[in-house]
Short mmCIF file of C-alpha atoms in Angstrom, two decimals:
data_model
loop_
_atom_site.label_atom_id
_atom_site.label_comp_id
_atom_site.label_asym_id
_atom_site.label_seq_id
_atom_site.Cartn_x
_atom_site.Cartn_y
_atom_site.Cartn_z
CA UNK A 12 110.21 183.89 91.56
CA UNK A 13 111.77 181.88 88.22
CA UNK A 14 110.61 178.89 89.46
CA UNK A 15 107.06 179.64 90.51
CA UNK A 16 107.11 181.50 87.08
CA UNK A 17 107.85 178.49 85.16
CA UNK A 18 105.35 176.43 87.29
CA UNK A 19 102.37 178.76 86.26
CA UNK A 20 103.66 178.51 82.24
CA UNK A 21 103.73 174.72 82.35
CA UNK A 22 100.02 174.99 84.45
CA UNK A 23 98.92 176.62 81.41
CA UNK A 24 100.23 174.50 78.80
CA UNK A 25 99.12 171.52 79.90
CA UNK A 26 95.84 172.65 82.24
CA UNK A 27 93.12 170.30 82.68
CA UNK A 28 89.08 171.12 81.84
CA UNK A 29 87.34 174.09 81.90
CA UNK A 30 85.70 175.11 85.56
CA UNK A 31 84.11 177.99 84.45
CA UNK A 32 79.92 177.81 85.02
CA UNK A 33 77.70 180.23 83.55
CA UNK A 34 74.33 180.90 84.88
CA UNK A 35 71.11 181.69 83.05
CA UNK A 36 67.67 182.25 82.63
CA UNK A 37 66.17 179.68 80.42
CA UNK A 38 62.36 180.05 79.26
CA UNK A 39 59.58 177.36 79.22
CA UNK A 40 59.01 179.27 75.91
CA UNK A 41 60.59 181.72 74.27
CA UNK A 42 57.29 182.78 72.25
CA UNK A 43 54.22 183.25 74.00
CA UNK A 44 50.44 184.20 73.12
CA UNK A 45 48.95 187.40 74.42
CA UNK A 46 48.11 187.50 78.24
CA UNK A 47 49.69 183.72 78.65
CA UNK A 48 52.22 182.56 81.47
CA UNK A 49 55.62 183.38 81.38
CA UNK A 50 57.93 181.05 82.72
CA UNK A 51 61.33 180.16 83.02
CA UNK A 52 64.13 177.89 84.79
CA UNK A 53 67.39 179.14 86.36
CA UNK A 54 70.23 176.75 84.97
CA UNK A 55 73.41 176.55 86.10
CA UNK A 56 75.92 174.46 83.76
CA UNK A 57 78.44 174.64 81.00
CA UNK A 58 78.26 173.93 77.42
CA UNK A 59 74.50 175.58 77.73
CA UNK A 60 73.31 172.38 79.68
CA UNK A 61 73.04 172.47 83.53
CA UNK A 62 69.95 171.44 86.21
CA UNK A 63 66.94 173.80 87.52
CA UNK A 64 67.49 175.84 90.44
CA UNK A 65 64.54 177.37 92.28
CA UNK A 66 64.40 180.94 93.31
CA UNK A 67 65.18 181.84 96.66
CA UNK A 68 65.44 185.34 98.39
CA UNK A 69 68.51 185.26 100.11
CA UNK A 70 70.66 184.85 96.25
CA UNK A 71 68.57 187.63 95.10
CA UNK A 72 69.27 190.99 94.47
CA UNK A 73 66.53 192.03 91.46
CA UNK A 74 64.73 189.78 89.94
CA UNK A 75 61.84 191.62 86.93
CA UNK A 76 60.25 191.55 84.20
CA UNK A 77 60.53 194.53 81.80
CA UNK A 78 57.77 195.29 78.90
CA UNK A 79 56.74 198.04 77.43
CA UNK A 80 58.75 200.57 79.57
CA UNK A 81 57.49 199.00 82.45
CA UNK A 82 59.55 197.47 85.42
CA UNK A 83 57.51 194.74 86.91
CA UNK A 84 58.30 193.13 90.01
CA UNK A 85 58.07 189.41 90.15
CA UNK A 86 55.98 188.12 93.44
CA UNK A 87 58.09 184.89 93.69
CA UNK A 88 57.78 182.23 96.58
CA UNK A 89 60.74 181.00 97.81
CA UNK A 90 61.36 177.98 96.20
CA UNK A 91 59.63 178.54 92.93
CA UNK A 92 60.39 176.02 90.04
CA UNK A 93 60.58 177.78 87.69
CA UNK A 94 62.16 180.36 89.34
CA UNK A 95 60.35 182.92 87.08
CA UNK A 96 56.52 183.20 86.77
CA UNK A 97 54.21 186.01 85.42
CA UNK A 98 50.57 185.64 84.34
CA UNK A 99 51.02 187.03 81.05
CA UNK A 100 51.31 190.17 79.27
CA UNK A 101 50.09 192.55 76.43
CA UNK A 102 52.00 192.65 72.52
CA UNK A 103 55.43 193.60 72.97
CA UNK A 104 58.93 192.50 73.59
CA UNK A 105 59.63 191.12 77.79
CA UNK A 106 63.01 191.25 78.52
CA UNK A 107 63.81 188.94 82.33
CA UNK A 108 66.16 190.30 84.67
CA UNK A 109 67.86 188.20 87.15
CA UNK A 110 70.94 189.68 89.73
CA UNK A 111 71.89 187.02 92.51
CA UNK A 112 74.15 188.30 95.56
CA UNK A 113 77.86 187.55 96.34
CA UNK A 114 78.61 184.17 96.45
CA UNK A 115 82.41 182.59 96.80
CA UNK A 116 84.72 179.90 95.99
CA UNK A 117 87.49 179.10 97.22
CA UNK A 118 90.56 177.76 94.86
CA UNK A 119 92.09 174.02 95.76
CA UNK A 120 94.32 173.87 92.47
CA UNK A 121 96.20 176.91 90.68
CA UNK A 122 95.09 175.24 87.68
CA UNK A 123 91.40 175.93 87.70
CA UNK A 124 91.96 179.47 87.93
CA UNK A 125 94.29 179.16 85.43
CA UNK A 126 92.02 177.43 83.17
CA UNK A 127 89.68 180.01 83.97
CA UNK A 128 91.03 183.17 83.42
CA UNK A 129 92.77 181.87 80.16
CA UNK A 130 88.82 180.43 78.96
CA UNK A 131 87.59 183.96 79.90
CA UNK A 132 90.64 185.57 77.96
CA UNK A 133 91.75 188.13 81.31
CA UNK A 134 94.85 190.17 79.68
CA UNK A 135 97.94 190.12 81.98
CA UNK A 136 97.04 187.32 84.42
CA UNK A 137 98.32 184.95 86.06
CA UNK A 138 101.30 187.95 85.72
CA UNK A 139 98.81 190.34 88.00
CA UNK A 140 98.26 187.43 90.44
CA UNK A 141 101.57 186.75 91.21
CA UNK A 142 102.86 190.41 91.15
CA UNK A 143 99.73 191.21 94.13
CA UNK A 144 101.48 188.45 95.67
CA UNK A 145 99.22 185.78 96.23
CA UNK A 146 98.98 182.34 97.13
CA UNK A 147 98.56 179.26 94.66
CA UNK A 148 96.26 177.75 96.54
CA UNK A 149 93.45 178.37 99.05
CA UNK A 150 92.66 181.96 97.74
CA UNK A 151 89.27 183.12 97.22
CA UNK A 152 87.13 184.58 94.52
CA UNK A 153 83.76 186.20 95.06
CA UNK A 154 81.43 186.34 91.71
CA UNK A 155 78.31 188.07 90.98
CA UNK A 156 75.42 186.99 87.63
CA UNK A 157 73.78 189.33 86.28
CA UNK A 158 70.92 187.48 84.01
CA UNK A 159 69.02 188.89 81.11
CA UNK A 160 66.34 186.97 78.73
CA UNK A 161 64.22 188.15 75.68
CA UNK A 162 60.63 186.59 75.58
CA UNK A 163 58.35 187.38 72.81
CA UNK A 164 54.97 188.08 73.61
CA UNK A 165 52.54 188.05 70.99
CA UNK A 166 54.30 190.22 68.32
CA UNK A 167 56.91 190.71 70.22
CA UNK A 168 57.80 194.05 69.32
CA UNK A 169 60.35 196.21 71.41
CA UNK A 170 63.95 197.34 72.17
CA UNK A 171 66.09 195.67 74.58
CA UNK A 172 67.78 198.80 76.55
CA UNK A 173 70.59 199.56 79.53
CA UNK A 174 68.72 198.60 82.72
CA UNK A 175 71.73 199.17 85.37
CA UNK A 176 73.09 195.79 85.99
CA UNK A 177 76.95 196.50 86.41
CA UNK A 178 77.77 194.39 84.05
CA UNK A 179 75.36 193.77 81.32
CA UNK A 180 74.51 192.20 77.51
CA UNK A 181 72.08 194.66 75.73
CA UNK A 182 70.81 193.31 72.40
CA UNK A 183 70.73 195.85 69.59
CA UNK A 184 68.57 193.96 67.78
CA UNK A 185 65.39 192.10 68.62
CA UNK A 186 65.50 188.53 67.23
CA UNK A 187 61.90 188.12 67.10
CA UNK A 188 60.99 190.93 64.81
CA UNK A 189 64.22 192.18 63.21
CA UNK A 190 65.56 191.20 59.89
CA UNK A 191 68.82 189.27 60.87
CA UNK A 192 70.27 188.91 57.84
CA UNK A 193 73.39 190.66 58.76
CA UNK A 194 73.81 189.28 62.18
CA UNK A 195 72.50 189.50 65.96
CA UNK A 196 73.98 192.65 67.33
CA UNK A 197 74.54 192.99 71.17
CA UNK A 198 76.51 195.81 73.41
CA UNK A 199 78.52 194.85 76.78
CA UNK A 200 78.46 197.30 79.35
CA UNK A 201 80.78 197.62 82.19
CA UNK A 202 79.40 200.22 85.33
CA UNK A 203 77.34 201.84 82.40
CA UNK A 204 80.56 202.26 79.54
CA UNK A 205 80.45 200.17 76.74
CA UNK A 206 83.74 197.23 77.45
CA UNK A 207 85.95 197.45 73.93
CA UNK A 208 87.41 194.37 73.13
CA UNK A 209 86.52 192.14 75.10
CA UNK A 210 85.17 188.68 74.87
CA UNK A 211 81.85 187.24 74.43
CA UNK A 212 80.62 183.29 74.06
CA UNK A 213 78.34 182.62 72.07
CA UNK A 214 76.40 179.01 72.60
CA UNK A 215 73.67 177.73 70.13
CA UNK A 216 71.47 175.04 69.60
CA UNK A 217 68.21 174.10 67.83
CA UNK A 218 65.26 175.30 69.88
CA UNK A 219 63.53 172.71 72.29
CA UNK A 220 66.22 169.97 72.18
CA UNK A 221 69.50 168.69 74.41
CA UNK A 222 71.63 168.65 71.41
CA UNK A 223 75.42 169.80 72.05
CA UNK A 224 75.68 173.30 71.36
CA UNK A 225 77.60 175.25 68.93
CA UNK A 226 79.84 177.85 71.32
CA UNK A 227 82.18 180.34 69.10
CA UNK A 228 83.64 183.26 70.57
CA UNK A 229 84.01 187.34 69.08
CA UNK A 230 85.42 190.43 70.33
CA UNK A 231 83.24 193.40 71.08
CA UNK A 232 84.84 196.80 68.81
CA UNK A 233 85.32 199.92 69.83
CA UNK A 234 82.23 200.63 71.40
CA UNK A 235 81.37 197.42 72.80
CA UNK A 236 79.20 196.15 69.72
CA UNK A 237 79.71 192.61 68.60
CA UNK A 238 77.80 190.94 65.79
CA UNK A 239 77.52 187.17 65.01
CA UNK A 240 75.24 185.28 62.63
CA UNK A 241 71.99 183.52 63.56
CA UNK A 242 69.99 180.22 61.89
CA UNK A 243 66.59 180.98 62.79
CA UNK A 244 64.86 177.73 64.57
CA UNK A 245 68.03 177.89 67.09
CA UNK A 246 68.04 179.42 70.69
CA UNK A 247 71.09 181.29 71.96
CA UNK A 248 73.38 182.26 75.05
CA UNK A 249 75.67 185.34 75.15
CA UNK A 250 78.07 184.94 78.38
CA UNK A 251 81.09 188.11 79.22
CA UNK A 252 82.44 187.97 82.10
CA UNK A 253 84.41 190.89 84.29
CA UNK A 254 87.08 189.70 86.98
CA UNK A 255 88.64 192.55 89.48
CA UNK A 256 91.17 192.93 92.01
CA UNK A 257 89.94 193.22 95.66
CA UNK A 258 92.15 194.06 98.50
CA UNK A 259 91.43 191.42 101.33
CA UNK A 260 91.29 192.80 104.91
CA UNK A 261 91.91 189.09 105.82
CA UNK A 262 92.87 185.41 104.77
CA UNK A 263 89.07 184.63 104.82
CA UNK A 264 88.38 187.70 102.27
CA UNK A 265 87.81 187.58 98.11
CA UNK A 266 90.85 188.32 96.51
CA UNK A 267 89.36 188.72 93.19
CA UNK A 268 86.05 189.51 91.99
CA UNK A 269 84.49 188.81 88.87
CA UNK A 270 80.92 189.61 87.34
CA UNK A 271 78.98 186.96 84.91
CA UNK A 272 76.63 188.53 82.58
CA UNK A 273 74.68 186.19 80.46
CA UNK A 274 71.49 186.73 77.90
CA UNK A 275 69.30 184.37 76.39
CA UNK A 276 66.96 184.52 73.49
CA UNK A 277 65.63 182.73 70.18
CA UNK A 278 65.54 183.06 66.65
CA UNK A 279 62.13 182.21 65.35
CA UNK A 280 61.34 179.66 62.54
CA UNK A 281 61.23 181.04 58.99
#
């Protein structure tokens, strides 16, 4: 047990990259005119950079468009791209929703889920890992996203609100209309209770362009609030991310589960 200990400190000393990969909803535009298209891309990446993925049924668990106090339904075609598409809507704020189904992965080298659950800042692991048990190698993980994104339409006034995701980013403040002098203000939920100091990534960028982004990380307080400054022109990602025990009833079960929430908006120009 020594040994293996000491093999798991020196993996996290000297670990490689990064493998986490966030997923999120990325508009066309994050400002539309009254009663024009919506539209936006699925990305998968890191660093708020990754490819277009189309929408397909069989990843999908909800997939809306709330405005107004409204919960649309998106009529997607499999293989939509973009993945999201609406006609257009009335004034107000229209906040995307995205939830995909299970997926797994399956872990070659202790060091990526090292690297991973030190990136994501998980408390008492690789301790819990090794206490359960578990292999170094050839485990598996099953993950979940759970995608939100704020699209102004016309004015663009509105609330962001708790929509039942089980994990889930609910902006406090609405960056198209707000004064933001004080800072963006989100909440992290957890099965419906505010998560208290945890994590959350913040990536930024100016609006419309590839540039690297800008990722800083903050701690959610007490009740799950955390606030960070904004430079209007610049479009933003807010990734938490949730990672549980599961109990496998075999070899070819998740041994850990973890839950990706993610929300995208922008910060208009002056």
């Amino acid at each position: 047990m020594f040994q293996r200990s000491l093999i798991l400190l020196v993996a996290l000393i000297f670990s490689g990259p990064i493998y986490a990969h966030e997923f999120w909803i990325s508009p066309v535009e994050f400002q539309v005119s009254v009663n024009s298209p919506i539209t936006a891309h699925f990305r998968v990446g890191q660093d708020f950079k990754g490819g277009s993925h189309s929408y397909l049924s069989r990843y999908t668990t909800r997939h809306e468009l709330h405005h107004s106090g409204a919960v649309l339904e998106m009529s997607a075609r499999e293989g939509d791209r973009p993945a999201m598409q609406h006609p257009g809507l009335e004034n107000g704020l229209a906040v995307l929703v995205h939830e995909t189904t299970d997926s797994t992965l399956t872990y070659r080298e202790f060091e990526k889920f090292i690297n991973f659950i030190e990136h994501k800042d998980f408390e008492g692991l690789p301790e819990a890992h090794i206490a359960r048990g578990l292999p170094d190698v050839g485990f598996i993980e099953s993950y979940r996203r759970f995608a939100k994104s704020l699209v102004s339409v016309g004015y663009g006034a509105g609330q962001d609100r708790q929509i039942g995701l089980e994990i889930e980013i609910v902006a406090l403040s609405n960056p198209y209309t707000d004064d933001l002098s004080e800072g963006m203000a989100v909440q992290v939920f957890l099965n419906g209770t505010p998560r208290a100091d945890v994590q959350i990534e913040v990536f930024s960028r100016r609006a419309g362009t590839k540039e690297p982004a800008l990722i800083q990380l903050y701690r959610t307080d007490a009740l799950g609030i955390a606030r960070f400054p904004v430079i209007s022109g610049h479009e933003y990602m807010v990734d938490n991310v949730a990672l549980r025990p599961v109990e496998a009833a075999s070899a070819d079960d998740p041994v850990w589960h973890s839950l990706w929430a993610n929300l995208t908006f922008a910060v208009p120009k002056n």
